[in-house]
């Protein structure tokens, strides 16, 4: 039986309804993004600041707190508030820019995604707002004074939440139908003392008219007002008409979403009321500018709430296509919320956690974060580079600067973001990992995301997939094919039938991308690949994406391993499609098999001294620096760079081979030919159990697994570290008289590489752990109990690789688990999460985690790829190793 939410998904994708027209697509930070940067030198952090954001119109999007917008970001809604002490109203999240933070950019607010269904038929968000003055200046000053060797100074460190002197502001949405959205704001005074709060729910239109993109300005106009409620008619050339209803308010404030030129540039304003007029009136207490004004492009009903100690009050609103003659905030309002909450619970009941309520809570909030971080993303590169007609043209330097060679890129879509404040722009390889938990919720949305990045208006004509707006041309690991396979398998497991049409659609475009990699990233044509930093920001002794010291080039173990994995992904995809269409895909499967063998031969047989990546003594894989004179310098850093060799593993089932006689015949010939010529072969076994292809051969497997599972190296009780602990003693290499070094750093970065806000020199990264877990499970499916190793390596007990994968999964989950004392490792720095019951069940999904104690580090709302913990919870409860074979 389908749940009501599943029925809505079906209706949405068969186009009988449009349940995804509205959602949490509003960004949480549009200011200081590359899109809004029109500076001479590309200084995005400084051109459009937080201070400007309240007064200045955005060109490429909008932002707000707990907000929603339509799928083209035309009409927006969010909450705003004022505690009576701040210099500005709180209408967007505050944080430090990259240059301001001692560890890069960082949001300095407390907010939580509590719930969402895939169609956003029900959503819940919590924002915690101090009753004392918000510590803007203190946060900036102290973080600026702190060194890179100190922790960040967070809002909880300021003391503004001590003694419960704050408000909980819950924002909930329930859809009566796809274009009838009920909104409930619940304000709770957490203090024992009375307190006042001004709430300003805000509805506004994105300003496109100022840039010549609209012929007719939209309008918000009061159409009805009485003591119980007010109705505002929203008219837009594309959206047509909506009706916005709000509880009876103290004031109804209409202004224009126009730049305050007088404040920012000492020039005349185009309109009397501007974007920040509501802010100025609330803070000053002078509302005269709004006298007799009943229309505009931005609107806020104002509610002055006096709350006794522990008291809560509710504000009701509604955005609807329907015009209601009676108060729509009374009729069936509670019933709709009750139904949607119940239906959300029914939808999530499909995910079993064995009665573990803590795991259920962790998983539910992880899913909520995944769904809340969908965002409208818009950039048209020709317009961005050349400027809008009738506007001040961008600086001439732009035509030769950032992303100037991406003129074919034109994005205007709802995309899964890493973090809507810290990373409010897509990152292609992050998206691949987002798709795994997202596919558990909404497979169709996920497939559309993966197809989107292969379309002509994303992918460059030469086949390169755009990385992210800071540098679309940066090279990230080629994980798109892997993600497509994961989504395909999850759907096949759920429905019993795989969508081979989806695989065919992505396969052809992935071929183009694969060819780009082969042509651009194999400098010596020897199947040993480069690639630059490949997403692992500061993992090398020097910046791997910048000019290489002494003018050489880097033969990269991870670049080569990623390409081996890419080959196997394409091989597996071809074999899967060929089960029903052998004529079109059996031949190409052979091509990817052979290419994988050649890459494997190159990385395994060429020693470090020959420009290969393997040390034949310790069996580990390393980058090799090749200097212009031919000298080769191994960079013997034990890191994820070497562990990526484990990602390239595939077991091919015997029944798949039986259905493809031509492929099997060529495989046997190829194996015999290479054996007779004494060439490297990666086919560990080829029998009734099927075929195993592995970049790490059986005889070398233990040499890679031993450091992986050693507590003195990579193995932590919270997951696998990105750098071995052997580098607590710094690794130093001398290159033509210049010393480069690297040290194990389990938490924040101690270098400024890539802005200093990410660190791959020790912390635990969930997506990399997820790939390792998958690889260990794949090895277990082939070897079973024939391959037993000690885990941890420093102990005496031996286990099969499936049980080890389960152990690593549980270690990662334990980062978020509550102890008997109520403490979660992820929140180790702040006791309030342990001791305060109003914080105890709230969970943040950080970008990465301390290599020794599991505390959260980096972006605090990166549910994006850290959301795979929801998948791991599902695995350990429903797919344990004992059920694998």
PDB file of N, CA and C in Angstrom, residues 498-585:
ATOM      1  N   UNK A 498      14.915  -2.435 -12.495  1.00  0.00           N
ATOM      2  CA  UNK A 498      15.849  -1.338 -12.702  1.00  0.00           C
ATOM      3  C   UNK A 498      15.452  -0.489 -13.896  1.00  0.00           C
ATOM      4  N   UNK A 499      15.720   0.800 -13.819  1.00  0.00           N
ATOM      5  CA  UNK A 499      15.396   1.736 -14.895  1.00  0.00           C
ATOM      6  C   UNK A 499      16.572   1.799 -15.862  1.00  0.00           C
ATOM      7  N   UNK A 500      16.626   0.837 -16.800  1.00  0.00           N
ATOM      8  CA  UNK A 500      17.742   0.811 -17.746  1.00  0.00           C
ATOM      9  C   UNK A 500      17.672   1.968 -18.738  1.00  0.00           C
ATOM     10  N   UNK A 501      16.478   2.528 -18.936  1.00  0.00           N
ATOM     11  CA  UNK A 501      16.393   3.713 -19.799  1.00  0.00           C
ATOM     12  C   UNK A 501      17.180   4.864 -19.184  1.00  0.00           C
ATOM     13  N   UNK A 502      17.123   4.993 -17.865  1.00  0.00           N
ATOM     14  CA  UNK A 502      17.930   6.006 -17.167  1.00  0.00           C
ATOM     15  C   UNK A 502      19.412   5.748 -17.386  1.00  0.00           C
ATOM     16  N   UNK A 503      19.835   4.499 -17.233  1.00  0.00           N
ATOM     17  CA  UNK A 503      21.251   4.169 -17.438  1.00  0.00           C
ATOM     18  C   UNK A 503      21.689   4.491 -18.861  1.00  0.00           C
ATOM     19  N   UNK A 504      20.837   4.161 -19.830  1.00  0.00           N
ATOM     20  CA  UNK A 504      21.188   4.454 -21.223  1.00  0.00           C
ATOM     21  C   UNK A 504      21.328   5.959 -21.444  1.00  0.00           C
ATOM     22  N   UNK A 505      20.436   6.714 -20.847  1.00  0.00           N
ATOM     23  CA  UNK A 505      20.449   8.165 -21.034  1.00  0.00           C
ATOM     24  C   UNK A 505      21.740   8.777 -20.487  1.00  0.00           C
ATOM     25  N   UNK A 506      22.171   8.343 -19.304  1.00  0.00           N
ATOM     26  CA  UNK A 506      23.384   8.926 -18.725  1.00  0.00           C
ATOM     27  C   UNK A 506      24.643   8.331 -19.337  1.00  0.00           C
ATOM     28  N   UNK A 507      24.567   7.087 -19.809  1.00  0.00           N
ATOM     29  CA  UNK A 507      25.760   6.396 -20.293  1.00  0.00           C
ATOM     30  C   UNK A 507      26.410   7.154 -21.455  1.00  0.00           C
ATOM     31  N   UNK A 508      25.593   7.608 -22.394  1.00  0.00           N
ATOM     32  CA  UNK A 508      26.155   8.262 -23.577  1.00  0.00           C
ATOM     33  C   UNK A 508      26.899   9.545 -23.204  1.00  0.00           C
ATOM     34  N   UNK A 509      26.324  10.332 -22.281  1.00  0.00           N
ATOM     35  CA  UNK A 509      26.992  11.564 -21.871  1.00  0.00           C
ATOM     36  C   UNK A 509      28.218  11.274 -21.010  1.00  0.00           C
ATOM     37  N   UNK A 510      28.146  10.229 -20.209  1.00  0.00           N
ATOM     38  CA  UNK A 510      29.302   9.860 -19.397  1.00  0.00           C
ATOM     39  C   UNK A 510      30.474   9.424 -20.274  1.00  0.00           C
ATOM     40  N   UNK A 511      30.181   8.834 -21.414  1.00  0.00           N
ATOM     41  CA  UNK A 511      31.243   8.483 -22.357  1.00  0.00           C
ATOM     42  C   UNK A 511      32.032   9.725 -22.768  1.00  0.00           C
ATOM     43  N   UNK A 512      31.310  10.818 -22.993  1.00  0.00           N
ATOM     44  CA  UNK A 512      31.978  12.071 -23.382  1.00  0.00           C
ATOM     45  C   UNK A 512      32.855  12.562 -22.240  1.00  0.00           C
ATOM     46  N   UNK A 513      32.325  12.509 -21.008  1.00  0.00           N
ATOM     47  CA  UNK A 513      33.101  12.950 -19.856  1.00  0.00           C
ATOM     48  C   UNK A 513      34.315  12.054 -19.628  1.00  0.00           C
ATOM     49  N   UNK A 514      34.137  10.755 -19.800  1.00  0.00           N
ATOM     50  CA  UNK A 514      35.256   9.813 -19.641  1.00  0.00           C
ATOM     51  C   UNK A 514      36.359  10.145 -20.643  1.00  0.00           C
ATOM     52  N   UNK A 515      35.963  10.441 -21.861  1.00  0.00           N
ATOM     53  CA  UNK A 515      36.942  10.775 -22.898  1.00  0.00           C
ATOM     54  C   UNK A 515      37.686  12.056 -22.546  1.00  0.00           C
ATOM     55  N   UNK A 516      36.963  13.040 -21.968  1.00  0.00           N
ATOM     56  CA  UNK A 516      37.637  14.271 -21.527  1.00  0.00           C
ATOM     57  C   UNK A 516      38.731  13.942 -20.516  1.00  0.00           C
ATOM     58  N   UNK A 517      38.423  13.074 -19.569  1.00  0.00           N
ATOM     59  CA  UNK A 517      39.414  12.690 -18.569  1.00  0.00           C
ATOM     60  C   UNK A 517      40.635  12.041 -19.225  1.00  0.00           C
ATOM     61  N   UNK A 518      40.405  11.109 -20.105  1.00  0.00           N
ATOM     62  CA  UNK A 518      41.511  10.382 -20.730  1.00  0.00           C
ATOM     63  C   UNK A 518      42.383  11.334 -21.543  1.00  0.00           C
ATOM     64  N   UNK A 519      41.750  12.268 -22.239  1.00  0.00           N
ATOM     65  CA  UNK A 519      42.510  13.172 -23.121  1.00  0.00           C
ATOM     66  C   UNK A 519      43.205  14.297 -22.369  1.00  0.00           C
ATOM     67  N   UNK A 520      42.649  14.708 -21.230  1.00  0.00           N
ATOM     68  CA  UNK A 520      43.172  15.890 -20.540  1.00  0.00           C
ATOM     69  C   UNK A 520      44.030  15.583 -19.314  1.00  0.00           C
ATOM     70  N   UNK A 521      43.861  14.420 -18.721  1.00  0.00           N
ATOM     71  CA  UNK A 521      44.477  14.188 -17.417  1.00  0.00           C
ATOM     72  C   UNK A 521      45.467  13.015 -17.395  1.00  0.00           C
ATOM     73  N   UNK A 522      45.918  12.576 -18.565  1.00  0.00           N
ATOM     74  CA  UNK A 522      46.959  11.538 -18.653  1.00  0.00           C
ATOM     75  C   UNK A 522      48.097  12.108 -19.477  1.00  0.00           C
ATOM     76  N   UNK A 523      48.913  12.949 -18.827  1.00  0.00           N
ATOM     77  CA  UNK A 523      49.905  13.765 -19.519  1.00  0.00           C
ATOM     78  C   UNK A 523      50.902  12.939 -20.312  1.00  0.00           C
ATOM     79  N   UNK A 524      51.309  11.791 -19.771  1.00  0.00           N
ATOM     80  CA  UNK A 524      52.332  10.978 -20.426  1.00  0.00           C
ATOM     81  C   UNK A 524      51.749   9.803 -21.202  1.00  0.00           C
ATOM     82  N   UNK A 525      50.421   9.754 -21.287  1.00  0.00           N
ATOM     83  CA  UNK A 525      49.746   8.683 -22.017  1.00  0.00           C
ATOM     84  C   UNK A 525      50.192   7.306 -21.523  1.00  0.00           C
ATOM     85  N   UNK A 526      50.308   7.189 -20.187  1.00  0.00           N
ATOM     86  CA  UNK A 526      50.781   5.925 -19.608  1.00  0.00           C
ATOM     87  C   UNK A 526      49.771   5.332 -18.630  1.00  0.00           C
ATOM     88  N   UNK A 527      48.527   5.848 -18.682  1.00  0.00           N
ATOM     89  CA  UNK A 527      47.442   5.372 -17.813  1.00  0.00           C
ATOM     90  C   UNK A 527      47.689   5.661 -16.337  1.00  0.00           C
ATOM     91  N   UNK A 528      48.582   6.600 -16.054  1.00  0.00           N
ATOM     92  CA  UNK A 528      48.736   7.142 -14.704  1.00  0.00           C
ATOM     93  C   UNK A 528      48.269   8.595 -14.778  1.00  0.00           C
ATOM     94  N   UNK A 529      47.263   8.930 -13.984  1.00  0.00           N
ATOM     95  CA  UNK A 529      46.523  10.174 -14.193  1.00  0.00           C
ATOM     96  C   UNK A 529      46.918  11.259 -13.196  1.00  0.00           C
ATOM     97  N   UNK A 530      46.661  12.505 -13.636  1.00  0.00           N
ATOM     98  CA  UNK A 530      46.786  13.665 -12.766  1.00  0.00           C
ATOM     99  C   UNK A 530      45.378  14.092 -12.358  1.00  0.00           C
ATOM    100  N   UNK A 531      45.185  15.381 -12.158  1.00  0.00           N
ATOM    101  CA  UNK A 531      43.855  15.854 -11.806  1.00  0.00           C
ATOM    102  C   UNK A 531      43.855  17.031 -10.870  1.00  0.00           C
ATOM    103  N   UNK A 532      45.000  17.296 -10.201  1.00  0.00           N
ATOM    104  CA  UNK A 532      45.032  18.405  -9.255  1.00  0.00           C
ATOM    105  C   UNK A 532      44.582  17.985  -7.877  1.00  0.00           C
ATOM    106  N   UNK A 533      43.881  18.900  -7.188  1.00  0.00           N
ATOM    107  CA  UNK A 533      43.541  18.619  -5.795  1.00  0.00           C
ATOM    108  C   UNK A 533      42.459  17.556  -5.664  1.00  0.00           C
ATOM    109  N   UNK A 534      41.645  17.368  -6.714  1.00  0.00           N
ATOM    110  CA  UNK A 534      40.621  16.316  -6.755  1.00  0.00           C
ATOM    111  C   UNK A 534      39.757  16.310  -5.499  1.00  0.00           C
ATOM    112  N   UNK A 535      39.342  17.498  -5.065  1.00  0.00           N
ATOM    113  CA  UNK A 535      38.417  17.612  -3.949  1.00  0.00           C
ATOM    114  C   UNK A 535      39.027  17.447  -2.579  1.00  0.00           C
ATOM    115  N   UNK A 536      40.288  17.001  -2.511  1.00  0.00           N
ATOM    116  CA  UNK A 536      40.922  16.731  -1.211  1.00  0.00           C
ATOM    117  C   UNK A 536      41.814  17.910  -0.826  1.00  0.00           C
ATOM    118  N   UNK A 537      41.227  19.058  -0.800  1.00  0.00           N
ATOM    119  CA  UNK A 537      41.847  20.365  -0.650  1.00  0.00           C
ATOM    120  C   UNK A 537      43.333  20.381  -0.280  1.00  0.00           C
ATOM    121  N   UNK A 538      43.650  20.137   0.997  1.00  0.00           N
ATOM    122  CA  UNK A 538      45.023  20.350   1.476  1.00  0.00           C
ATOM    123  C   UNK A 538      45.733  19.038   1.801  1.00  0.00           C
ATOM    124  N   UNK A 539      45.366  17.959   1.130  1.00  0.00           N
ATOM    125  CA  UNK A 539      45.896  16.648   1.525  1.00  0.00           C
ATOM    126  C   UNK A 539      47.361  16.454   1.126  1.00  0.00           C
ATOM    127  N   UNK A 540      47.840  17.245   0.180  1.00  0.00           N
ATOM    128  CA  UNK A 540      49.222  17.109  -0.254  1.00  0.00           C
ATOM    129  C   UNK A 540      50.174  17.996   0.522  1.00  0.00           C
ATOM    130  N   UNK A 541      51.456  17.806   0.302  1.00  0.00           N
ATOM    131  CA  UNK A 541      52.445  18.655   0.966  1.00  0.00           C
ATOM    132  C   UNK A 541      52.478  20.045   0.336  1.00  0.00           C
ATOM    133  N   UNK A 542      51.928  20.155  -0.889  1.00  0.00           N
ATOM    134  CA  UNK A 542      51.743  21.447  -1.529  1.00  0.00           C
ATOM    135  C   UNK A 542      50.408  21.419  -2.253  1.00  0.00           C
ATOM    136  N   UNK A 543      49.974  22.569  -2.728  1.00  0.00           N
ATOM    137  CA  UNK A 543      48.697  22.692  -3.425  1.00  0.00           C
ATOM    138  C   UNK A 543      48.779  21.942  -4.751  1.00  0.00           C
ATOM    139  N   UNK A 544      48.039  20.839  -4.843  1.00  0.00           N
ATOM    140  CA  UNK A 544      48.148  19.978  -6.020  1.00  0.00           C
ATOM    141  C   UNK A 544      47.475  20.578  -7.258  1.00  0.00           C
ATOM    142  N   UNK A 545      46.679  21.629  -7.095  1.00  0.00           N
ATOM    143  CA  UNK A 545      46.020  22.235  -8.253  1.00  0.00           C
ATOM    144  C   UNK A 545      46.754  23.480  -8.736  1.00  0.00           C
ATOM    145  N   UNK A 546      47.768  23.904  -7.991  1.00  0.00           N
ATOM    146  CA  UNK A 546      48.547  25.085  -8.391  1.00  0.00           C
ATOM    147  C   UNK A 546      49.773  24.632  -9.179  1.00  0.00           C
ATOM    148  N   UNK A 547      50.633  25.590  -9.495  1.00  0.00           N
ATOM    149  CA  UNK A 547      51.854  25.248 -10.222  1.00  0.00           C
ATOM    150  C   UNK A 547      52.723  24.343  -9.351  1.00  0.00           C
ATOM    151  N   UNK A 548      53.153  23.233  -9.934  1.00  0.00           N
ATOM    152  CA  UNK A 548      53.926  22.239  -9.195  1.00  0.00           C
ATOM    153  C   UNK A 548      55.348  22.760  -8.959  1.00  0.00           C
ATOM    154  N   UNK A 549      55.884  22.556  -7.752  1.00  0.00           N
ATOM    155  CA  UNK A 549      57.247  23.014  -7.465  1.00  0.00           C
ATOM    156  C   UNK A 549      58.264  22.507  -8.488  1.00  0.00           C
ATOM    157  N   UNK A 550      59.174  23.386  -8.861  1.00  0.00           N
ATOM    158  CA  UNK A 550      60.258  23.082  -9.804  1.00  0.00           C
ATOM    159  C   UNK A 550      59.745  22.772 -11.200  1.00  0.00           C
ATOM    160  N   UNK A 551      58.463  23.119 -11.480  1.00  0.00           N
ATOM    161  CA  UNK A 551      57.941  22.992 -12.837  1.00  0.00           C
ATOM    162  C   UNK A 551      57.631  21.587 -13.288  1.00  0.00           C
ATOM    163  N   UNK A 552      57.547  20.641 -12.364  1.00  0.00           N
ATOM    164  CA  UNK A 552      57.252  19.267 -12.746  1.00  0.00           C
ATOM    165  C   UNK A 552      55.760  19.013 -12.854  1.00  0.00           C
ATOM    166  N   UNK A 553      55.419  17.735 -12.889  1.00  0.00           N
ATOM    167  CA  UNK A 553      54.017  17.357 -12.844  1.00  0.00           C
ATOM    168  C   UNK A 553      53.859  16.185 -11.884  1.00  0.00           C
ATOM    169  N   UNK A 554      52.620  15.971 -11.469  1.00  0.00           N
ATOM    170  CA  UNK A 554      52.331  14.978 -10.437  1.00  0.00           C
ATOM    171  C   UNK A 554      51.619  13.784 -11.048  1.00  0.00           C
ATOM    172  N   UNK A 555      52.206  12.598 -10.855  1.00  0.00           N
ATOM    173  CA  UNK A 555      51.494  11.362 -11.178  1.00  0.00           C
ATOM    174  C   UNK A 555      50.717  10.986  -9.916  1.00  0.00           C
ATOM    175  N   UNK A 556      49.390  11.042  -9.992  1.00  0.00           N
ATOM    176  CA  UNK A 556      48.578  10.967  -8.788  1.00  0.00           C
ATOM    177  C   UNK A 556      47.965   9.588  -8.586  1.00  0.00           C
ATOM    178  N   UNK A 557      48.216   9.042  -7.401  1.00  0.00           N
ATOM    179  CA  UNK A 557      47.633   7.750  -7.069  1.00  0.00           C
ATOM    180  C   UNK A 557      46.123   7.836  -7.022  1.00  0.00           C
ATOM    181  N   UNK A 558      45.598   8.946  -6.474  1.00  0.00           N
ATOM    182  CA  UNK A 558      44.139   9.047  -6.397  1.00  0.00           C
ATOM    183  C   UNK A 558      43.530   9.344  -7.758  1.00  0.00           C
ATOM    184  N   UNK A 559      44.171  10.188  -8.568  1.00  0.00           N
ATOM    185  CA  UNK A 559      43.660  10.428  -9.912  1.00  0.00           C
ATOM    186  C   UNK A 559      43.566   9.140 -10.699  1.00  0.00           C
ATOM    187  N   UNK A 560      44.594   8.303 -10.577  1.00  0.00           N
ATOM    188  CA  UNK A 560      44.613   7.027 -11.281  1.00  0.00           C
ATOM    189  C   UNK A 560      43.566   6.072 -10.714  1.00  0.00           C
ATOM    190  N   UNK A 561      43.435   6.049  -9.396  1.00  0.00           N
ATOM    191  CA  UNK A 561      42.448   5.165  -8.769  1.00  0.00           C
ATOM    192  C   UNK A 561      41.023   5.579  -9.118  1.00  0.00           C
ATOM    193  N   UNK A 562      40.768   6.899  -9.111  1.00  0.00           N
ATOM    194  CA  UNK A 562      39.432   7.370  -9.494  1.00  0.00           C
ATOM    195  C   UNK A 562      39.101   6.942 -10.919  1.00  0.00           C
ATOM    196  N   UNK A 563      40.085   7.005 -11.816  1.00  0.00           N
ATOM    197  CA  UNK A 563      39.819   6.600 -13.203  1.00  0.00           C
ATOM    198  C   UNK A 563      39.613   5.094 -13.323  1.00  0.00           C
ATOM    199  N   UNK A 564      40.311   4.334 -12.498  1.00  0.00           N
ATOM    200  CA  UNK A 564      40.062   2.889 -12.482  1.00  0.00           C
ATOM    201  C   UNK A 564      38.639   2.612 -12.002  1.00  0.00           C
ATOM    202  N   UNK A 565      38.218   3.330 -10.974  1.00  0.00           N
ATOM    203  CA  UNK A 565      36.844   3.198 -10.478  1.00  0.00           C
ATOM    204  C   UNK A 565      35.847   3.607 -11.560  1.00  0.00           C
ATOM    205  N   UNK A 566      36.159   4.695 -12.271  1.00  0.00           N
ATOM    206  CA  UNK A 566      35.281   5.160 -13.352  1.00  0.00           C
ATOM    207  C   UNK A 566      35.129   4.066 -14.412  1.00  0.00           C
ATOM    208  N   UNK A 567      36.235   3.418 -14.770  1.00  0.00           N
ATOM    209  CA  UNK A 567      36.181   2.317 -15.739  1.00  0.00           C
ATOM    210  C   UNK A 567      35.233   1.212 -15.272  1.00  0.00           C
ATOM    211  N   UNK A 568      35.367   0.844 -14.008  1.00  0.00           N
ATOM    212  CA  UNK A 568      34.519  -0.234 -13.486  1.00  0.00           C
ATOM    213  C   UNK A 568      33.063   0.198 -13.389  1.00  0.00           C
ATOM    214  N   UNK A 569      32.818   1.460 -13.061  1.00  0.00           N
ATOM    215  CA  UNK A 569      31.442   1.959 -13.053  1.00  0.00           C
ATOM    216  C   UNK A 569      30.824   1.860 -14.443  1.00  0.00           C
ATOM    217  N   UNK A 570      31.575   2.267 -15.446  1.00  0.00           N
ATOM    218  CA  UNK A 570      31.073   2.210 -16.823  1.00  0.00           C
ATOM    219  C   UNK A 570      30.934   0.766 -17.293  1.00  0.00           C
ATOM    220  N   UNK A 571      31.858  -0.087 -16.883  1.00  0.00           N
ATOM    221  CA  UNK A 571      31.758  -1.509 -17.211  1.00  0.00           C
ATOM    222  C   UNK A 571      30.497  -2.113 -16.597  1.00  0.00           C
ATOM    223  N   UNK A 572      30.274  -1.831 -15.315  1.00  0.00           N
ATOM    224  CA  UNK A 572      29.100  -2.375 -14.646  1.00  0.00           C
ATOM    225  C   UNK A 572      27.812  -1.856 -15.288  1.00  0.00           C
ATOM    226  N   UNK A 573      27.810  -0.581 -15.642  1.00  0.00           N
ATOM    227  CA  UNK A 573      26.637  -0.001 -16.279  1.00  0.00           C
ATOM    228  C   UNK A 573      26.372  -0.668 -17.624  1.00  0.00           C
ATOM    229  N   UNK A 574      27.436  -0.870 -18.400  1.00  0.00           N
ATOM    230  CA  UNK A 574      27.287  -1.510 -19.708  1.00  0.00           C
ATOM    231  C   UNK A 574      26.790  -2.940 -19.570  1.00  0.00           C
ATOM    232  N   UNK A 575      27.321  -3.682 -18.604  1.00  0.00           N
ATOM    233  CA  UNK A 575      26.874  -5.062 -18.383  1.00  0.00           C
ATOM    234  C   UNK A 575      25.407  -5.104 -17.955  1.00  0.00           C
ATOM    235  N   UNK A 576      25.008  -4.149 -17.140  1.00  0.00           N
ATOM    236  CA  UNK A 576      23.618  -4.106 -16.671  1.00  0.00           C
ATOM    237  C   UNK A 576      22.673  -3.848 -17.839  1.00  0.00           C
ATOM    238  N   UNK A 577      22.999  -2.875 -18.675  1.00  0.00           N
ATOM    239  CA  UNK A 577      22.150  -2.566 -19.823  1.00  0.00           C
ATOM    240  C   UNK A 577      22.173  -3.719 -20.819  1.00  0.00           C
ATOM    241  N   UNK A 578      23.338  -4.346 -20.990  1.00  0.00           N
ATOM    242  CA  UNK A 578      23.489  -5.424 -21.975  1.00  0.00           C
ATOM    243  C   UNK A 578      22.676  -6.665 -21.626  1.00  0.00           C
ATOM    244  N   UNK A 579      22.237  -6.779 -20.385  1.00  0.00           N
ATOM    245  CA  UNK A 579      21.384  -7.918 -20.041  1.00  0.00           C
ATOM    246  C   UNK A 579      20.123  -7.924 -20.910  1.00  0.00           C
ATOM    247  N   UNK A 580      19.652  -6.729 -21.288  1.00  0.00           N
ATOM    248  CA  UNK A 580      18.470  -6.619 -22.146  1.00  0.00           C
ATOM    249  C   UNK A 580      18.806  -6.102 -23.544  1.00  0.00           C
ATOM    250  N   UNK A 581      19.991  -5.526 -23.712  1.00  0.00           N
ATOM    251  CA  UNK A 581      20.364  -4.931 -24.997  1.00  0.00           C
ATOM    252  C   UNK A 581      21.827  -5.251 -25.301  1.00  0.00           C
ATOM    253  N   UNK A 582      22.143  -6.529 -25.538  1.00  0.00           N
ATOM    254  CA  UNK A 582      23.551  -6.894 -25.748  1.00  0.00           C
ATOM    255  C   UNK A 582      24.152  -6.277 -27.003  1.00  0.00           C
ATOM    256  N   UNK A 583      23.354  -6.097 -28.038  1.00  0.00           N
ATOM    257  CA  UNK A 583      23.901  -5.580 -29.295  1.00  0.00           C
ATOM    258  C   UNK A 583      24.493  -4.196 -29.121  1.00  0.00           C
ATOM    259  N   UNK A 584      23.894  -3.392 -28.264  1.00  0.00           N
ATOM    260  CA  UNK A 584      24.355  -2.018 -28.129  1.00  0.00           C
ATOM    261  C   UNK A 584      25.426  -1.818 -27.087  1.00  0.00           C
ATOM    262  N   UNK A 585      25.610  -2.773 -26.144  1.00  0.00           N
ATOM    263  CA  UNK A 585      26.473  -2.470 -25.001  1.00  0.00           C
ATOM    264  C   UNK A 585      27.486  -3.568 -24.657  1.00  0.00           C
TER     265      UNK A 585
END
